[in-house]
Amino acid sequence: GAVVSQHPSWVICKSGTSVKIECRSLDFQATTMFWYRQFPKQSLMLMATSNEGSKATYEQGVEKDKFLINHASLTLSTLTVTSAHPEDSSFYICSAPEQGSGNTIYFGEGSWLTVV
Amino acid sequence: GDSVTQMEGPVTLSEEAFLTINCTYTATGYPSLFWYVQYPGEGLQLLLKATKADDKGSNKGFEATYRKETTSFHLEKGSVQVSDSAVYFCALTLTGTASKLTFGTGTRLQVTL
């Protein structure tokens, strides 16, 4: 069964609104989680590293004020797309390494965001 | 920068056909290489990996060999099944990058009866 769960799987929102995507580790604690984004016919691109109890680390070119990441507990990281625009429509997926298992990396199911 | 290039899909094969999905990479340093698979409605799952040159990763009949001389990590399977239909991602990570993965674009495989 899934060890990292992402919700929602699909979301449609209006331009200008905000949408939150959750990433939960179900069977283990994750001090670090990663958020990726994939545009059509492009690679999965790392957006940011979510760190429990501290600020996220964003990759170059990713707006931290637009993509708010909160990692308030050892099992939950959230990505909030603020003031969404159609160009934010994409596939977002999170991952979490499980320490002590050879750092096996588990991925969520991904979330399809459509901004209309 | 580091990058992964894999063949565009979709790839459509009949059951029991031979599969090859090409993957090449560019990286500074010595990467570890991975193939991930995403079945419909599920998260990415690690299919196989190789951590150094000439290593062969294998799982579920799939295999890939880390070729440093050609900077490649092609995925192969001798006889595909309908249940192998999925999206396959080639990826790399560098030592010390704490599980940050660099992915290819993904290749959709459709296997028909």
Short mmCIF file of C-alpha atoms in Angstrom, two decimals:
data_model
loop_
_atom_site.label_atom_id
_atom_site.label_comp_id
_atom_site.label_asym_id
_atom_site.label_seq_id
_atom_site.Cartn_x
_atom_site.Cartn_y
_atom_site.Cartn_z
CA GLY A 1 0.00 0.00 0.00
CA ALA A 2 0.92 3.63 -0.36
CA VAL A 3 3.32 4.98 2.21
CA VAL A 4 3.12 8.56 0.97
CA SER A 5 -0.31 9.92 0.26
CA GLN A 6 -1.10 13.10 -1.62
CA HIS A 7 -4.40 14.96 -1.65
CA PRO A 8 -6.23 16.02 -3.70
CA SER A 9 -5.48 13.99 -6.79
CA TRP A 10 -7.30 16.44 -9.01
CA VAL A 11 -8.25 20.03 -8.37
CA ILE A 12 -9.72 22.76 -10.51
CA CYS A 13 -9.65 26.31 -9.21
CA LYS A 14 -10.40 29.77 -10.49
CA SER A 15 -7.71 32.28 -11.34
CA GLY A 16 -6.72 34.35 -8.36
CA THR A 17 -7.66 31.79 -5.76
CA SER A 18 -5.32 29.67 -3.68
CA VAL A 19 -5.17 25.91 -3.53
CA LYS A 20 -3.50 23.64 -1.00
CA ILE A 21 -2.00 20.23 -1.73
CA GLU A 22 -1.12 17.90 1.12
CA CYS A 23 1.60 15.29 1.27
CA ARG A 24 1.53 12.79 4.12
CA SER A 25 3.95 10.05 5.07
CA LEU A 26 1.75 7.27 6.42
CA ASP A 27 4.17 4.73 7.88
CA PHE A 28 7.20 6.76 8.78
CA GLN A 29 8.36 10.17 9.87
CA ALA A 30 9.86 12.44 7.28
CA THR A 31 12.01 15.36 8.32
CA THR A 32 12.45 16.21 4.67
CA MET A 33 10.03 16.09 1.78
CA PHE A 34 10.46 17.20 -1.80
CA TRP A 35 7.99 18.90 -4.11
CA TYR A 36 8.20 18.44 -7.88
CA ARG A 37 6.27 19.87 -10.78
CA GLN A 38 5.82 18.54 -14.28
CA PHE A 39 4.53 20.51 -17.23
CA PRO A 40 3.26 18.60 -20.28
CA LYS A 41 6.03 16.81 -22.16
CA GLN A 42 8.66 18.11 -19.76
CA SER A 43 10.67 16.56 -16.95
CA LEU A 44 9.64 16.39 -13.34
CA MET A 45 11.38 19.45 -11.90
CA LEU A 46 12.29 19.88 -8.27
CA MET A 47 10.59 22.95 -6.86
CA ALA A 48 11.63 22.92 -3.24
CA THR A 49 12.82 20.92 -0.29
CA SER A 50 10.43 20.97 2.65
CA ASN A 51 12.13 20.85 6.03
CA GLU A 52 10.21 19.97 9.18
CA GLY A 53 10.22 22.85 11.63
CA SER A 54 12.11 25.26 9.40
CA LYS A 55 11.80 27.15 6.16
CA ALA A 56 11.66 25.37 2.86
CA THR A 57 14.57 25.58 0.46
CA TYR A 58 13.48 26.66 -3.00
CA GLU A 59 15.17 25.87 -6.28
CA GLN A 60 16.29 28.67 -8.50
CA GLY A 61 13.44 30.29 -10.37
CA VAL A 62 10.70 29.09 -8.02
CA GLU A 63 8.82 31.92 -6.31
CA LYS A 64 8.64 31.21 -2.60
CA ASP A 65 5.85 33.71 -2.05
CA LYS A 66 3.73 32.02 -4.68
CA PHE A 67 4.39 28.44 -3.66
CA LEU A 68 4.08 28.37 0.10
CA ILE A 69 5.40 25.26 1.76
CA ASN A 70 4.66 24.31 5.34
CA HIS A 71 6.11 21.26 7.07
CA ALA A 72 4.67 21.59 10.52
CA SER A 73 4.84 17.95 11.52
CA LEU A 74 6.98 14.93 10.77
CA THR A 75 4.27 13.39 8.62
CA LEU A 76 2.76 16.32 6.74
CA SER A 77 3.97 18.86 4.24
CA THR A 78 1.65 21.21 2.39
CA LEU A 79 2.12 23.15 -0.81
CA THR A 80 -0.14 26.14 -1.30
CA VAL A 81 -0.31 27.73 -4.72
CA THR A 82 -1.32 31.31 -4.02
CA SER A 83 -3.15 33.57 -6.46
CA ALA A 84 -3.16 30.79 -8.99
CA HIS A 85 -3.00 31.54 -12.71
CA PRO A 86 -3.58 29.27 -15.69
CA GLU A 87 0.18 28.94 -16.21
CA ASP A 88 0.36 27.25 -12.79
CA SER A 89 -1.69 24.37 -14.17
CA SER A 90 0.57 21.39 -13.82
CA PHE A 91 1.19 18.04 -12.18
CA TYR A 92 2.60 18.38 -8.67
CA ILE A 93 4.13 15.43 -6.83
CA CYS A 94 5.86 15.04 -3.51
CA SER A 95 8.43 12.58 -2.25
CA ALA A 96 9.87 11.65 1.11
CA PRO A 97 12.98 9.61 1.93
CA GLU A 98 12.58 7.09 4.73
CA GLN A 99 15.66 7.22 6.89
CA GLY A 100 17.00 3.93 8.07
CA SER A 101 15.83 1.98 5.04
CA GLY A 102 18.74 2.94 2.84
CA ASN A 103 16.97 6.24 2.30
CA THR A 104 14.32 4.66 0.13
CA ILE A 105 12.39 7.46 -1.54
CA TYR A 106 8.63 7.19 -1.62
CA PHE A 107 6.41 9.28 -3.85
CA GLY A 108 2.85 10.42 -3.52
CA GLU A 109 0.27 9.80 -6.21
CA GLY A 110 0.60 13.32 -7.56
CA SER A 111 -1.91 16.12 -7.90
CA TRP A 112 -3.25 17.55 -11.15
CA LEU A 113 -3.97 21.24 -10.83
CA THR A 114 -6.02 23.06 -13.44
CA VAL A 115 -6.50 26.79 -13.08
CA VAL A 116 -9.35 28.24 -15.12
CA GLY B 1 23.74 21.38 -15.23
CA ASP B 2 22.73 17.81 -14.64
CA SER B 3 20.10 16.42 -16.95
CA VAL B 4 18.42 13.23 -18.09
CA THR B 5 17.17 12.60 -21.60
CA GLN B 6 14.85 9.74 -22.39
CA MET B 7 13.02 8.73 -25.49
CA GLU B 8 9.65 10.28 -26.11
CA GLY B 9 6.61 8.14 -26.01
CA PRO B 10 4.18 6.77 -26.17
CA VAL B 11 5.65 3.39 -26.89
CA THR B 12 3.08 0.84 -27.98
CA LEU B 13 4.01 -2.83 -27.99
CA SER B 14 2.25 -6.12 -28.28
CA GLU B 15 2.41 -8.48 -25.34
CA GLU B 16 5.60 -10.54 -25.23
CA ALA B 17 7.50 -8.02 -27.34
CA PHE B 18 10.97 -6.80 -26.40
CA LEU B 19 11.17 -3.42 -24.74
CA THR B 20 13.91 -0.83 -24.79
CA ILE B 21 13.51 2.66 -23.41
CA ASN B 22 16.60 4.75 -23.95
CA CYS B 23 18.01 7.02 -21.28
CA THR B 24 21.15 9.14 -21.37
CA TYR B 25 22.43 11.58 -18.81
CA THR B 26 24.83 14.42 -18.23
CA ALA B 27 26.16 14.99 -14.76
CA THR B 28 29.02 16.51 -12.87
CA GLY B 29 30.47 13.94 -10.56
CA TYR B 30 29.35 10.35 -10.26
CA PRO B 31 25.60 9.93 -10.23
CA SER B 32 23.43 7.09 -9.09
CA LEU B 33 20.88 6.14 -11.72
CA PHE B 34 17.29 5.06 -11.30
CA TRP B 35 14.25 3.92 -13.17
CA TYR B 36 10.91 4.79 -11.62
CA VAL B 37 7.53 3.54 -12.79
CA GLN B 38 4.15 5.18 -12.34
CA TYR B 39 1.08 3.03 -12.80
CA PRO B 40 -2.22 4.79 -13.43
CA GLY B 41 -3.50 6.53 -10.33
CA GLU B 42 -0.45 5.67 -8.24
CA GLY B 43 2.72 7.37 -7.10
CA LEU B 44 6.13 6.79 -8.59
CA GLN B 45 7.73 3.54 -7.49
CA LEU B 46 11.37 2.65 -7.70
CA LEU B 47 11.82 -0.03 -10.33
CA LEU B 48 15.58 -0.47 -10.23
CA LYS B 49 18.78 1.39 -9.61
CA ALA B 50 22.54 1.31 -10.15
CA THR B 51 25.04 3.25 -8.14
CA LYS B 52 28.27 2.87 -10.08
CA ALA B 53 29.60 2.17 -13.55
CA ASP B 54 28.90 -1.30 -14.97
CA ASP B 55 26.34 -2.07 -12.28
CA LYS B 56 23.21 -3.75 -13.55
CA GLY B 57 19.93 -3.05 -11.83
CA SER B 58 17.13 -5.54 -12.26
CA ASN B 59 13.62 -6.09 -10.99
CA LYS B 60 10.42 -7.73 -12.26
CA GLY B 61 12.16 -8.79 -15.47
CA PHE B 62 13.38 -5.28 -16.21
CA GLU B 63 17.07 -4.49 -16.27
CA ALA B 64 19.36 -1.59 -17.00
CA THR B 65 23.14 -1.30 -17.02
CA TYR B 66 25.04 1.80 -15.94
CA ARG B 67 27.28 2.62 -18.91
CA LYS B 68 29.68 5.37 -18.02
CA GLU B 69 31.37 5.38 -21.43
CA THR B 70 28.12 6.16 -23.20
CA THR B 71 26.48 7.93 -20.23
CA SER B 72 23.46 5.70 -20.65
CA PHE B 73 21.08 3.64 -18.55
CA HIS B 74 18.71 2.04 -21.03
CA LEU B 75 15.76 0.08 -19.67
CA GLU B 76 15.07 -3.33 -21.19
CA LYS B 77 12.63 -6.18 -20.76
CA GLY B 78 12.59 -9.31 -22.82
CA SER B 79 8.85 -9.91 -22.83
CA VAL B 80 6.41 -7.24 -21.78
CA GLN B 81 2.98 -7.84 -20.33
CA VAL B 82 -0.18 -5.78 -20.39
CA SER B 83 0.37 -5.09 -16.70
CA ASP B 84 3.62 -3.28 -17.56
CA SER B 85 1.63 -0.44 -19.11
CA ALA B 86 2.73 2.64 -17.21
CA VAL B 87 4.92 5.72 -17.39
CA TYR B 88 8.63 5.09 -16.88
CA PHE B 89 10.98 7.78 -15.60
CA CYS B 90 14.75 7.72 -15.74
CA ALA B 91 16.43 9.73 -13.00
CA LEU B 92 19.73 10.48 -11.36
CA THR B 93 20.95 11.76 -8.05
CA LEU B 94 24.39 12.92 -7.09
CA THR B 95 26.23 11.91 -3.97
CA GLY B 96 25.43 14.25 -1.14
CA THR B 97 22.32 15.76 -2.67
CA ALA B 98 20.07 14.18 -0.07
CA SER B 99 17.62 12.38 -2.30
CA LYS B 100 17.12 15.20 -4.80
CA LEU B 101 16.31 13.54 -8.09
CA THR B 102 16.77 14.86 -11.60
CA PHE B 103 14.23 13.26 -13.90
CA GLY B 104 13.74 12.66 -17.56
CA THR B 105 10.44 13.50 -19.21
CA GLY B 106 8.96 10.06 -18.72
CA THR B 107 7.99 7.52 -21.38
CA ARG B 108 4.51 6.12 -21.54
CA LEU B 109 4.38 2.42 -22.38
CA GLN B 110 1.18 0.86 -23.67
CA VAL B 111 1.14 -2.91 -24.04
CA THR B 112 -1.70 -4.48 -25.98
CA LEU B 113 -2.89 -8.06 -26.31
#
